[in-house]
JSON list of C-alpha atoms in Angstrom, two decimals:
[
{"chain": "A", "resi": 242, "resn": "UNK", "atom": "CA", "xyz": [0.18, -0.14, -0.38]},
{"chain": "A", "resi": 243, "resn": "UNK", "atom": "CA", "xyz": [1.00, 3.79, -0.39]},
{"chain": "A", "resi": 244, "resn": "UNK", "atom": "CA", "xyz": [1.80, 4.88, 2.18]},
{"chain": "A", "resi": 245, "resn": "UNK", "atom": "CA", "xyz": [3.50, 8.16, 4.00]},
{"chain": "A", "resi": 246, "resn": "UNK", "atom": "CA", "xyz": [6.20, 8.41, 6.36]},
{"chain": "A", "resi": 247, "resn": "UNK", "atom": "CA", "xyz": [7.28, 11.45, 8.69]},
{"chain": "A", "resi": 248, "resn": "UNK", "atom": "CA", "xyz": [10.76, 11.34, 9.71]},
{"chain": "A", "resi": 249, "resn": "UNK", "atom": "CA", "xyz": [10.78, 12.49, 13.52]},
{"chain": "A", "resi": 250, "resn": "UNK", "atom": "CA", "xyz": [8.50, 11.30, 15.97]},
{"chain": "A", "resi": 251, "resn": "UNK", "atom": "CA", "xyz": [9.34, 14.11, 17.92]},
{"chain": "A", "resi": 252, "resn": "UNK", "atom": "CA", "xyz": [10.67, 17.69, 17.07]},
{"chain": "A", "resi": 253, "resn": "UNK", "atom": "CA", "xyz": [11.62, 20.43, 19.77]},
{"chain": "A", "resi": 254, "resn": "UNK", "atom": "CA", "xyz": [12.44, 23.78, 18.49]},
{"chain": "A", "resi": 255, "resn": "UNK", "atom": "CA", "xyz": [13.05, 27.31, 20.44]},
{"chain": "A", "resi": 256, "resn": "UNK", "atom": "CA", "xyz": [10.54, 29.88, 20.28]},
{"chain": "A", "resi": 257, "resn": "UNK", "atom": "CA", "xyz": [11.17, 32.20, 16.71]},
{"chain": "A", "resi": 258, "resn": "UNK", "atom": "CA", "xyz": [13.10, 29.62, 15.52]},
{"chain": "A", "resi": 259, "resn": "UNK", "atom": "CA", "xyz": [12.60, 27.46, 12.13]},
{"chain": "A", "resi": 260, "resn": "UNK", "atom": "CA", "xyz": [9.62, 24.84, 12.04]},
{"chain": "A", "resi": 261, "resn": "UNK", "atom": "CA", "xyz": [10.53, 22.02, 9.93]},
{"chain": "A", "resi": 262, "resn": "UNK", "atom": "CA", "xyz": [8.46, 18.97, 9.62]},
{"chain": "A", "resi": 263, "resn": "UNK", "atom": "CA", "xyz": [8.94, 16.31, 7.09]},
{"chain": "A", "resi": 264, "resn": "UNK", "atom": "CA", "xyz": [6.82, 14.39, 5.32]},
{"chain": "A", "resi": 265, "resn": "UNK", "atom": "CA", "xyz": [8.13, 11.96, 2.08]},
{"chain": "A", "resi": 266, "resn": "UNK", "atom": "CA", "xyz": [5.45, 9.81, 0.27]},
{"chain": "A", "resi": 267, "resn": "UNK", "atom": "CA", "xyz": [5.60, 7.41, -2.00]},
{"chain": "A", "resi": 268, "resn": "UNK", "atom": "CA", "xyz": [4.53, 6.19, -5.32]},
{"chain": "A", "resi": 269, "resn": "UNK", "atom": "CA", "xyz": [6.11, 6.73, -8.70]},
{"chain": "A", "resi": 270, "resn": "UNK", "atom": "CA", "xyz": [2.90, 9.59, -9.68]},
{"chain": "A", "resi": 271, "resn": "UNK", "atom": "CA", "xyz": [2.17, 11.92, -7.26]},
{"chain": "A", "resi": 272, "resn": "UNK", "atom": "CA", "xyz": [-0.32, 11.70, -5.21]},
{"chain": "A", "resi": 273, "resn": "UNK", "atom": "CA", "xyz": [-2.68, 14.52, -3.07]},
{"chain": "A", "resi": 274, "resn": "UNK", "atom": "CA", "xyz": [-0.85, 16.07, 0.15]},
{"chain": "A", "resi": 275, "resn": "UNK", "atom": "CA", "xyz": [-2.31, 17.27, 3.74]},
{"chain": "A", "resi": 276, "resn": "UNK", "atom": "CA", "xyz": [-0.90, 18.21, 6.50]},
{"chain": "A", "resi": 277, "resn": "UNK", "atom": "CA", "xyz": [-3.33, 18.22, 9.64]},
{"chain": "A", "resi": 278, "resn": "UNK", "atom": "CA", "xyz": [-2.25, 19.29, 13.09]},
{"chain": "A", "resi": 279, "resn": "UNK", "atom": "CA", "xyz": [-3.99, 18.31, 16.60]},
{"chain": "A", "resi": 280, "resn": "UNK", "atom": "CA", "xyz": [-4.23, 20.21, 19.77]},
{"chain": "A", "resi": 281, "resn": "UNK", "atom": "CA", "xyz": [-5.13, 18.42, 22.43]},
{"chain": "A", "resi": 282, "resn": "UNK", "atom": "CA", "xyz": [-8.06, 16.37, 22.83]},
{"chain": "A", "resi": 283, "resn": "UNK", "atom": "CA", "xyz": [-8.90, 18.47, 20.39]},
{"chain": "A", "resi": 284, "resn": "UNK", "atom": "CA", "xyz": [-10.00, 16.20, 16.69]},
{"chain": "A", "resi": 285, "resn": "UNK", "atom": "CA", "xyz": [-7.54, 16.99, 13.06]},
{"chain": "A", "resi": 286, "resn": "UNK", "atom": "CA", "xyz": [-7.26, 20.63, 11.38]},
{"chain": "A", "resi": 287, "resn": "UNK", "atom": "CA", "xyz": [-6.83, 20.81, 8.02]},
{"chain": "A", "resi": 288, "resn": "UNK", "atom": "CA", "xyz": [-3.30, 23.15, 7.32]},
{"chain": "A", "resi": 289, "resn": "UNK", "atom": "CA", "xyz": [-3.15, 22.48, 4.79]},
{"chain": "A", "resi": 290, "resn": "UNK", "atom": "CA", "xyz": [-2.79, 20.84, 1.31]},
{"chain": "A", "resi": 291, "resn": "UNK", "atom": "CA", "xyz": [-1.14, 20.34, -2.65]},
{"chain": "A", "resi": 292, "resn": "UNK", "atom": "CA", "xyz": [-3.24, 19.52, -5.17]},
{"chain": "A", "resi": 293, "resn": "UNK", "atom": "CA", "xyz": [-1.14, 18.71, -8.73]},
{"chain": "A", "resi": 294, "resn": "UNK", "atom": "CA", "xyz": [-1.01, 22.90, -9.30]},
{"chain": "A", "resi": 295, "resn": "UNK", "atom": "CA", "xyz": [1.19, 25.45, -7.25]},
{"chain": "A", "resi": 296, "resn": "UNK", "atom": "CA", "xyz": [4.23, 23.70, -5.86]},
{"chain": "A", "resi": 297, "resn": "UNK", "atom": "CA", "xyz": [4.50, 26.21, -2.76]},
{"chain": "A", "resi": 298, "resn": "UNK", "atom": "CA", "xyz": [1.62, 25.73, -0.20]},
{"chain": "A", "resi": 299, "resn": "UNK", "atom": "CA", "xyz": [0.29, 27.74, 1.65]},
{"chain": "A", "resi": 300, "resn": "UNK", "atom": "CA", "xyz": [-1.84, 27.28, 4.70]},
{"chain": "A", "resi": 301, "resn": "UNK", "atom": "CA", "xyz": [-3.59, 28.43, 7.94]},
{"chain": "A", "resi": 302, "resn": "UNK", "atom": "CA", "xyz": [-0.89, 29.88, 10.81]},
{"chain": "A", "resi": 303, "resn": "UNK", "atom": "CA", "xyz": [1.52, 30.29, 8.98]},
{"chain": "A", "resi": 304, "resn": "UNK", "atom": "CA", "xyz": [2.61, 26.95, 7.65]},
{"chain": "A", "resi": 305, "resn": "UNK", "atom": "CA", "xyz": [3.50, 26.61, 4.16]},
{"chain": "A", "resi": 306, "resn": "UNK", "atom": "CA", "xyz": [5.31, 23.13, 2.53]},
{"chain": "A", "resi": 307, "resn": "UNK", "atom": "CA", "xyz": [6.51, 22.33, -0.55]},
{"chain": "A", "resi": 308, "resn": "UNK", "atom": "CA", "xyz": [5.76, 19.81, -2.51]},
{"chain": "A", "resi": 309, "resn": "UNK", "atom": "CA", "xyz": [8.81, 18.88, -4.24]},
{"chain": "A", "resi": 310, "resn": "UNK", "atom": "CA", "xyz": [8.69, 15.55, -6.53]},
{"chain": "A", "resi": 311, "resn": "UNK", "atom": "CA", "xyz": [12.36, 14.56, -7.44]},
{"chain": "A", "resi": 312, "resn": "UNK", "atom": "CA", "xyz": [13.02, 13.85, -3.46]},
{"chain": "A", "resi": 313, "resn": "UNK", "atom": "CA", "xyz": [8.90, 12.78, -2.65]},
{"chain": "A", "resi": 314, "resn": "UNK", "atom": "CA", "xyz": [8.39, 15.39, -0.16]},
{"chain": "A", "resi": 315, "resn": "UNK", "atom": "CA", "xyz": [6.26, 18.03, 1.30]},
{"chain": "A", "resi": 316, "resn": "UNK", "atom": "CA", "xyz": [8.31, 19.61, 4.35]},
{"chain": "A", "resi": 317, "resn": "UNK", "atom": "CA", "xyz": [5.95, 21.75, 6.44]},
{"chain": "A", "resi": 318, "resn": "UNK", "atom": "CA", "xyz": [8.10, 24.73, 7.88]},
{"chain": "A", "resi": 319, "resn": "UNK", "atom": "CA", "xyz": [7.07, 27.49, 9.56]},
{"chain": "A", "resi": 320, "resn": "UNK", "atom": "CA", "xyz": [9.36, 30.66, 9.57]},
{"chain": "A", "resi": 321, "resn": "UNK", "atom": "CA", "xyz": [9.22, 31.53, 12.92]},
{"chain": "A", "resi": 322, "resn": "UNK", "atom": "CA", "xyz": [7.77, 29.54, 16.15]},
{"chain": "A", "resi": 323, "resn": "UNK", "atom": "CA", "xyz": [5.32, 30.60, 18.64]},
{"chain": "A", "resi": 324, "resn": "UNK", "atom": "CA", "xyz": [4.65, 28.42, 21.24]},
{"chain": "A", "resi": 325, "resn": "UNK", "atom": "CA", "xyz": [0.75, 28.08, 20.04]},
{"chain": "A", "resi": 326, "resn": "UNK", "atom": "CA", "xyz": [2.15, 25.67, 17.35]},
{"chain": "A", "resi": 327, "resn": "UNK", "atom": "CA", "xyz": [2.70, 23.21, 20.11]},
{"chain": "A", "resi": 328, "resn": "UNK", "atom": "CA", "xyz": [1.13, 20.32, 18.98]},
{"chain": "A", "resi": 329, "resn": "UNK", "atom": "CA", "xyz": [0.48, 17.02, 17.28]},
{"chain": "A", "resi": 330, "resn": "UNK", "atom": "CA", "xyz": [0.97, 17.50, 13.41]},
{"chain": "A", "resi": 331, "resn": "UNK", "atom": "CA", "xyz": [0.55, 14.43, 10.79]},
{"chain": "A", "resi": 332, "resn": "UNK", "atom": "CA", "xyz": [0.54, 13.97, 6.42]},
{"chain": "A", "resi": 333, "resn": "UNK", "atom": "CA", "xyz": [-1.70, 12.75, 4.93]},
{"chain": "A", "resi": 334, "resn": "UNK", "atom": "CA", "xyz": [-1.59, 11.17, 0.95]},
{"chain": "A", "resi": 335, "resn": "UNK", "atom": "CA", "xyz": [-4.39, 10.31, -1.45]},
{"chain": "A", "resi": 336, "resn": "UNK", "atom": "CA", "xyz": [-5.39, 9.07, -4.45]},
{"chain": "A", "resi": 337, "resn": "UNK", "atom": "CA", "xyz": [-7.13, 7.99, -7.58]},
{"chain": "A", "resi": 338, "resn": "UNK", "atom": "CA", "xyz": [-10.14, 6.33, -5.59]},
{"chain": "A", "resi": 339, "resn": "UNK", "atom": "CA", "xyz": [-7.49, 6.07, -2.49]},
{"chain": "A", "resi": 340, "resn": "UNK", "atom": "CA", "xyz": [-8.96, 7.38, 1.09]},
{"chain": "A", "resi": 341, "resn": "UNK", "atom": "CA", "xyz": [-6.62, 9.41, 2.65]},
{"chain": "A", "resi": 342, "resn": "UNK", "atom": "CA", "xyz": [-3.25, 7.44, 4.17]},
{"chain": "A", "resi": 343, "resn": "UNK", "atom": "CA", "xyz": [-2.05, 9.27, 7.70]},
{"chain": "A", "resi": 344, "resn": "UNK", "atom": "CA", "xyz": [1.27, 9.25, 8.90]},
{"chain": "A", "resi": 345, "resn": "UNK", "atom": "CA", "xyz": [2.23, 8.06, 11.99]},
{"chain": "A", "resi": 346, "resn": "UNK", "atom": "CA", "xyz": [2.50, 11.98, 13.63]},
{"chain": "A", "resi": 347, "resn": "UNK", "atom": "CA", "xyz": [4.90, 14.25, 14.86]},
{"chain": "A", "resi": 348, "resn": "UNK", "atom": "CA", "xyz": [4.77, 15.80, 18.30]},
{"chain": "A", "resi": 349, "resn": "UNK", "atom": "CA", "xyz": [5.92, 19.98, 18.22]},
{"chain": "A", "resi": 350, "resn": "UNK", "atom": "CA", "xyz": [7.01, 21.45, 21.08]},
{"chain": "A", "resi": 351, "resn": "UNK", "atom": "CA", "xyz": [7.39, 24.55, 21.53]},
{"chain": "A", "resi": 352, "resn": "UNK", "atom": "CA", "xyz": [10.49, 25.23, 23.85]},
{"chain": "A", "resi": 353, "resn": "UNK", "atom": "CA", "xyz": [10.81, 29.58, 25.45]},
{"chain": "B", "resi": 26, "resn": "UNK", "atom": "CA", "xyz": [-14.82, 21.99, 13.03]},
{"chain": "B", "resi": 27, "resn": "UNK", "atom": "CA", "xyz": [-17.57, 20.96, 10.05]},
{"chain": "B", "resi": 28, "resn": "UNK", "atom": "CA", "xyz": [-20.12, 19.76, 11.11]},
{"chain": "B", "resi": 29, "resn": "UNK", "atom": "CA", "xyz": [-19.31, 16.86, 11.98]},
{"chain": "B", "resi": 30, "resn": "UNK", "atom": "CA", "xyz": [-21.12, 15.73, 16.54]},
{"chain": "B", "resi": 31, "resn": "UNK", "atom": "CA", "xyz": [-19.72, 12.64, 17.88]},
{"chain": "B", "resi": 32, "resn": "UNK", "atom": "CA", "xyz": [-21.33, 10.77, 20.75]},
{"chain": "B", "resi": 33, "resn": "UNK", "atom": "CA", "xyz": [-20.54, 10.32, 23.89]},
{"chain": "B", "resi": 34, "resn": "UNK", "atom": "CA", "xyz": [-17.23, 11.91, 23.47]},
{"chain": "B", "resi": 35, "resn": "UNK", "atom": "CA", "xyz": [-16.13, 9.81, 26.25]},
{"chain": "B", "resi": 36, "resn": "UNK", "atom": "CA", "xyz": [-16.77, 6.26, 27.34]},
{"chain": "B", "resi": 37, "resn": "UNK", "atom": "CA", "xyz": [-15.93, 3.63, 29.87]},
{"chain": "B", "resi": 38, "resn": "UNK", "atom": "CA", "xyz": [-17.97, -0.52, 29.15]},
{"chain": "B", "resi": 39, "resn": "UNK", "atom": "CA", "xyz": [-16.90, -2.91, 30.34]},
{"chain": "B", "resi": 40, "resn": "UNK", "atom": "CA", "xyz": [-15.31, -6.00, 28.55]},
{"chain": "B", "resi": 41, "resn": "UNK", "atom": "CA", "xyz": [-17.81, -7.81, 25.96]},
{"chain": "B", "resi": 42, "resn": "UNK", "atom": "CA", "xyz": [-19.44, -5.11, 26.57]},
{"chain": "B", "resi": 43, "resn": "UNK", "atom": "CA", "xyz": [-21.69, -4.48, 22.99]},
{"chain": "B", "resi": 44, "resn": "UNK", "atom": "CA", "xyz": [-20.67, -0.52, 22.49]},
{"chain": "B", "resi": 45, "resn": "UNK", "atom": "CA", "xyz": [-21.97, 1.63, 19.47]},
{"chain": "B", "resi": 46, "resn": "UNK", "atom": "CA", "xyz": [-20.83, 4.85, 19.27]},
{"chain": "B", "resi": 47, "resn": "UNK", "atom": "CA", "xyz": [-23.11, 7.86, 16.79]},
{"chain": "B", "resi": 48, "resn": "UNK", "atom": "CA", "xyz": [-21.41, 10.17, 14.41]},
{"chain": "B", "resi": 49, "resn": "UNK", "atom": "CA", "xyz": [-23.57, 13.57, 12.49]},
{"chain": "B", "resi": 50, "resn": "UNK", "atom": "CA", "xyz": [-22.99, 15.86, 9.70]},
{"chain": "B", "resi": 51, "resn": "UNK", "atom": "CA", "xyz": [-24.99, 18.88, 8.80]},
{"chain": "B", "resi": 52, "resn": "UNK", "atom": "CA", "xyz": [-23.07, 19.47, 6.16]},
{"chain": "B", "resi": 53, "resn": "UNK", "atom": "CA", "xyz": [-24.35, 17.22, 3.21]},
{"chain": "B", "resi": 54, "resn": "UNK", "atom": "CA", "xyz": [-20.85, 15.49, 2.54]},
{"chain": "B", "resi": 55, "resn": "UNK", "atom": "CA", "xyz": [-20.70, 11.32, 0.72]},
{"chain": "B", "resi": 56, "resn": "UNK", "atom": "CA", "xyz": [-18.10, 10.40, 2.76]},
{"chain": "B", "resi": 57, "resn": "UNK", "atom": "CA", "xyz": [-17.92, 9.17, 5.88]},
{"chain": "B", "resi": 58, "resn": "UNK", "atom": "CA", "xyz": [-15.35, 7.27, 8.15]},
{"chain": "B", "resi": 59, "resn": "UNK", "atom": "CA", "xyz": [-14.22, 5.58, 11.19]},
{"chain": "B", "resi": 60, "resn": "UNK", "atom": "CA", "xyz": [-10.18, 6.17, 12.35]},
{"chain": "B", "resi": 61, "resn": "UNK", "atom": "CA", "xyz": [-8.53, 4.71, 15.69]},
{"chain": "B", "resi": 62, "resn": "UNK", "atom": "CA", "xyz": [-6.14, 7.21, 16.68]},
{"chain": "B", "resi": 63, "resn": "UNK", "atom": "CA", "xyz": [-3.35, 5.33, 19.22]},
{"chain": "B", "resi": 64, "resn": "UNK", "atom": "CA", "xyz": [-0.07, 6.20, 19.60]},
{"chain": "B", "resi": 65, "resn": "UNK", "atom": "CA", "xyz": [2.74, 5.25, 17.37]},
{"chain": "B", "resi": 66, "resn": "UNK", "atom": "CA", "xyz": [-0.18, 4.79, 14.81]},
{"chain": "B", "resi": 67, "resn": "UNK", "atom": "CA", "xyz": [-1.51, 7.60, 13.34]},
{"chain": "B", "resi": 68, "resn": "UNK", "atom": "CA", "xyz": [-5.11, 7.35, 13.18]},
{"chain": "B", "resi": 69, "resn": "UNK", "atom": "CA", "xyz": [-5.99, 3.86, 11.24]},
{"chain": "B", "resi": 70, "resn": "UNK", "atom": "CA", "xyz": [-9.15, 3.22, 8.77]},
{"chain": "B", "resi": 71, "resn": "UNK", "atom": "CA", "xyz": [-12.02, 1.53, 10.07]},
{"chain": "B", "resi": 72, "resn": "UNK", "atom": "CA", "xyz": [-14.79, 1.65, 8.09]},
{"chain": "B", "resi": 73, "resn": "UNK", "atom": "CA", "xyz": [-15.95, 4.27, 5.70]},
{"chain": "B", "resi": 74, "resn": "UNK", "atom": "CA", "xyz": [-18.75, 4.48, 3.89]},
{"chain": "B", "resi": 75, "resn": "UNK", "atom": "CA", "xyz": [-19.61, 5.95, 0.41]},
{"chain": "B", "resi": 76, "resn": "UNK", "atom": "CA", "xyz": [-23.37, 6.52, 0.59]},
{"chain": "B", "resi": 77, "resn": "UNK", "atom": "CA", "xyz": [-26.54, 5.31, 2.03]},
{"chain": "B", "resi": 78, "resn": "UNK", "atom": "CA", "xyz": [-26.09, 1.45, 3.07]},
{"chain": "B", "resi": 79, "resn": "UNK", "atom": "CA", "xyz": [-22.79, 1.76, 1.18]},
{"chain": "B", "resi": 80, "resn": "UNK", "atom": "CA", "xyz": [-20.04, 0.61, 3.73]},
{"chain": "B", "resi": 81, "resn": "UNK", "atom": "CA", "xyz": [-16.18, -1.02, 2.78]},
{"chain": "B", "resi": 82, "resn": "UNK", "atom": "CA", "xyz": [-13.25, -1.76, 5.40]},
{"chain": "B", "resi": 83, "resn": "UNK", "atom": "CA", "xyz": [-10.80, -0.68, 6.50]},
{"chain": "B", "resi": 84, "resn": "UNK", "atom": "CA", "xyz": [-7.02, -1.44, 7.27]},
{"chain": "B", "resi": 85, "resn": "UNK", "atom": "CA", "xyz": [-8.00, -2.19, 10.79]},
{"chain": "B", "resi": 86, "resn": "UNK", "atom": "CA", "xyz": [-11.65, -3.65, 10.95]},
{"chain": "B", "resi": 87, "resn": "UNK", "atom": "CA", "xyz": [-11.74, -7.16, 12.59]},
{"chain": "B", "resi": 88, "resn": "UNK", "atom": "CA", "xyz": [-13.99, -6.92, 16.36]},
{"chain": "B", "resi": 89, "resn": "UNK", "atom": "CA", "xyz": [-16.07, -3.52, 14.95]},
{"chain": "B", "resi": 90, "resn": "UNK", "atom": "CA", "xyz": [-18.87, -3.61, 12.32]},
{"chain": "B", "resi": 91, "resn": "UNK", "atom": "CA", "xyz": [-20.52, 0.05, 10.86]},
{"chain": "B", "resi": 92, "resn": "UNK", "atom": "CA", "xyz": [-24.23, 1.73, 10.01]},
{"chain": "B", "resi": 93, "resn": "UNK", "atom": "CA", "xyz": [-26.07, 4.43, 7.33]},
{"chain": "B", "resi": 94, "resn": "UNK", "atom": "CA", "xyz": [-29.03, 4.39, 7.43]},
{"chain": "B", "resi": 95, "resn": "UNK", "atom": "CA", "xyz": [-29.27, 7.79, 6.82]},
{"chain": "B", "resi": 96, "resn": "UNK", "atom": "CA", "xyz": [-26.50, 10.71, 5.13]},
{"chain": "B", "resi": 97, "resn": "UNK", "atom": "CA", "xyz": [-25.97, 12.01, 8.42]},
{"chain": "B", "resi": 98, "resn": "UNK", "atom": "CA", "xyz": [-25.68, 9.64, 9.97]},
{"chain": "B", "resi": 99, "resn": "UNK", "atom": "CA", "xyz": [-23.54, 6.24, 10.96]},
{"chain": "B", "resi": 100, "resn": "UNK", "atom": "CA", "xyz": [-22.68, 3.97, 13.67]},
{"chain": "B", "resi": 101, "resn": "UNK", "atom": "CA", "xyz": [-19.79, 2.95, 15.13]},
{"chain": "B", "resi": 102, "resn": "UNK", "atom": "CA", "xyz": [-20.23, -0.17, 17.12]},
{"chain": "B", "resi": 103, "resn": "UNK", "atom": "CA", "xyz": [-18.89, -2.98, 18.51]},
{"chain": "B", "resi": 104, "resn": "UNK", "atom": "CA", "xyz": [-20.02, -5.77, 19.34]},
{"chain": "B", "resi": 105, "resn": "UNK", "atom": "CA", "xyz": [-18.61, -7.24, 22.39]},
{"chain": "B", "resi": 106, "resn": "UNK", "atom": "CA", "xyz": [-16.04, -4.38, 23.04]},
{"chain": "B", "resi": 107, "resn": "UNK", "atom": "CA", "xyz": [-12.31, -5.35, 24.05]},
{"chain": "B", "resi": 108, "resn": "UNK", "atom": "CA", "xyz": [-8.68, -4.17, 26.09]},
{"chain": "B", "resi": 109, "resn": "UNK", "atom": "CA", "xyz": [-8.09, -3.61, 22.48]},
{"chain": "B", "resi": 110, "resn": "UNK", "atom": "CA", "xyz": [-10.33, -1.54, 21.04]},
{"chain": "B", "resi": 111, "resn": "UNK", "atom": "CA", "xyz": [-9.52, 0.87, 24.09]},
{"chain": "B", "resi": 112, "resn": "UNK", "atom": "CA", "xyz": [-8.87, 3.73, 21.72]},
{"chain": "B", "resi": 113, "resn": "UNK", "atom": "CA", "xyz": [-9.49, 7.20, 20.83]},
{"chain": "B", "resi": 114, "resn": "UNK", "atom": "CA", "xyz": [-12.09, 7.25, 18.01]},
{"chain": "B", "resi": 115, "resn": "UNK", "atom": "CA", "xyz": [-12.53, 10.02, 15.06]},
{"chain": "B", "resi": 116, "resn": "UNK", "atom": "CA", "xyz": [-14.98, 10.35, 12.42]},
{"chain": "B", "resi": 117, "resn": "UNK", "atom": "CA", "xyz": [-14.93, 11.39, 9.97]},
{"chain": "B", "resi": 118, "resn": "UNK", "atom": "CA", "xyz": [-16.71, 13.02, 6.89]},
{"chain": "B", "resi": 119, "resn": "UNK", "atom": "CA", "xyz": [-15.34, 14.36, 2.51]},
{"chain": "B", "resi": 120, "resn": "UNK", "atom": "CA", "xyz": [-17.15, 15.47, -0.68]},
{"chain": "B", "resi": 121, "resn": "UNK", "atom": "CA", "xyz": [-15.37, 12.81, -2.02]},
{"chain": "B", "resi": 122, "resn": "UNK", "atom": "CA", "xyz": [-12.67, 9.96, -1.62]},
{"chain": "B", "resi": 123, "resn": "UNK", "atom": "CA", "xyz": [-9.54, 11.18, -2.65]},
{"chain": "B", "resi": 124, "resn": "UNK", "atom": "CA", "xyz": [-10.42, 15.43, -0.83]},
{"chain": "B", "resi": 125, "resn": "UNK", "atom": "CA", "xyz": [-9.82, 16.31, 2.43]},
{"chain": "B", "resi": 126, "resn": "UNK", "atom": "CA", "xyz": [-11.05, 15.42, 5.22]},
{"chain": "B", "resi": 127, "resn": "UNK", "atom": "CA", "xyz": [-12.48, 17.53, 8.60]},
{"chain": "B", "resi": 128, "resn": "UNK", "atom": "CA", "xyz": [-13.40, 15.93, 11.66]},
{"chain": "B", "resi": 129, "resn": "UNK", "atom": "CA", "xyz": [-14.87, 15.13, 14.61]},
{"chain": "B", "resi": 130, "resn": "UNK", "atom": "CA", "xyz": [-14.43, 16.64, 18.18]},
{"chain": "B", "resi": 131, "resn": "UNK", "atom": "CA", "xyz": [-13.75, 12.35, 19.27]},
{"chain": "B", "resi": 132, "resn": "UNK", "atom": "CA", "xyz": [-14.32, 9.51, 20.94]},
{"chain": "B", "resi": 133, "resn": "UNK", "atom": "CA", "xyz": [-12.70, 8.23, 23.71]},
{"chain": "B", "resi": 134, "resn": "UNK", "atom": "CA", "xyz": [-12.93, 4.78, 24.88]},
{"chain": "B", "resi": 135, "resn": "UNK", "atom": "CA", "xyz": [-12.82, 2.92, 27.25]},
{"chain": "B", "resi": 136, "resn": "UNK", "atom": "CA", "xyz": [-12.65, -1.00, 27.81]},
{"chain": "B", "resi": 137, "resn": "UNK", "atom": "CA", "xyz": [-11.10, -2.36, 31.22]}
]
């Protein structure tokens, strides 16, 4: 089955530092790709999505992600971390009749 | 949240008892999903529905059944709950199979 791999189950960054969360996908044909955020005791909220238009996708809360076919990657970035960014982040994919498949998640901690 | 209500939000039940979780949507989306979320596994699809009375299995369907008698309601039943089914359960909806999904707030189920 096609999948997404999130590198690093836990990432810690200092407040104001760059946030980089990694996601790689497996397939020869680029899928649709998504990033979701989950705050404690809440459901998942869509941050952004890639659907084969622009390779640099801007999302909510200052996050963006760049689709790189040559690297089969869709990493999530934010230039300056805020304390409110502390959450768990999930990368997901879908393609054709394939339903959304999620990575195992990356928990982001912000150090004051 | 995109008009998705899960009930109950928390439940503690005993091993061997039947349990039904309810998902209700007001968005008229065709697709509805049940996921479970466990540490280290991300979200795993249990069952999904592509229309009234049309359902299919996901990757972790053993021990679960579903029903969808109306567009807006999708029920998940654990016929005989086991401790391995202790988890957080999320309902999600989408307009198409390979588009973004919108999530409910989750149901925390504990089987003792």
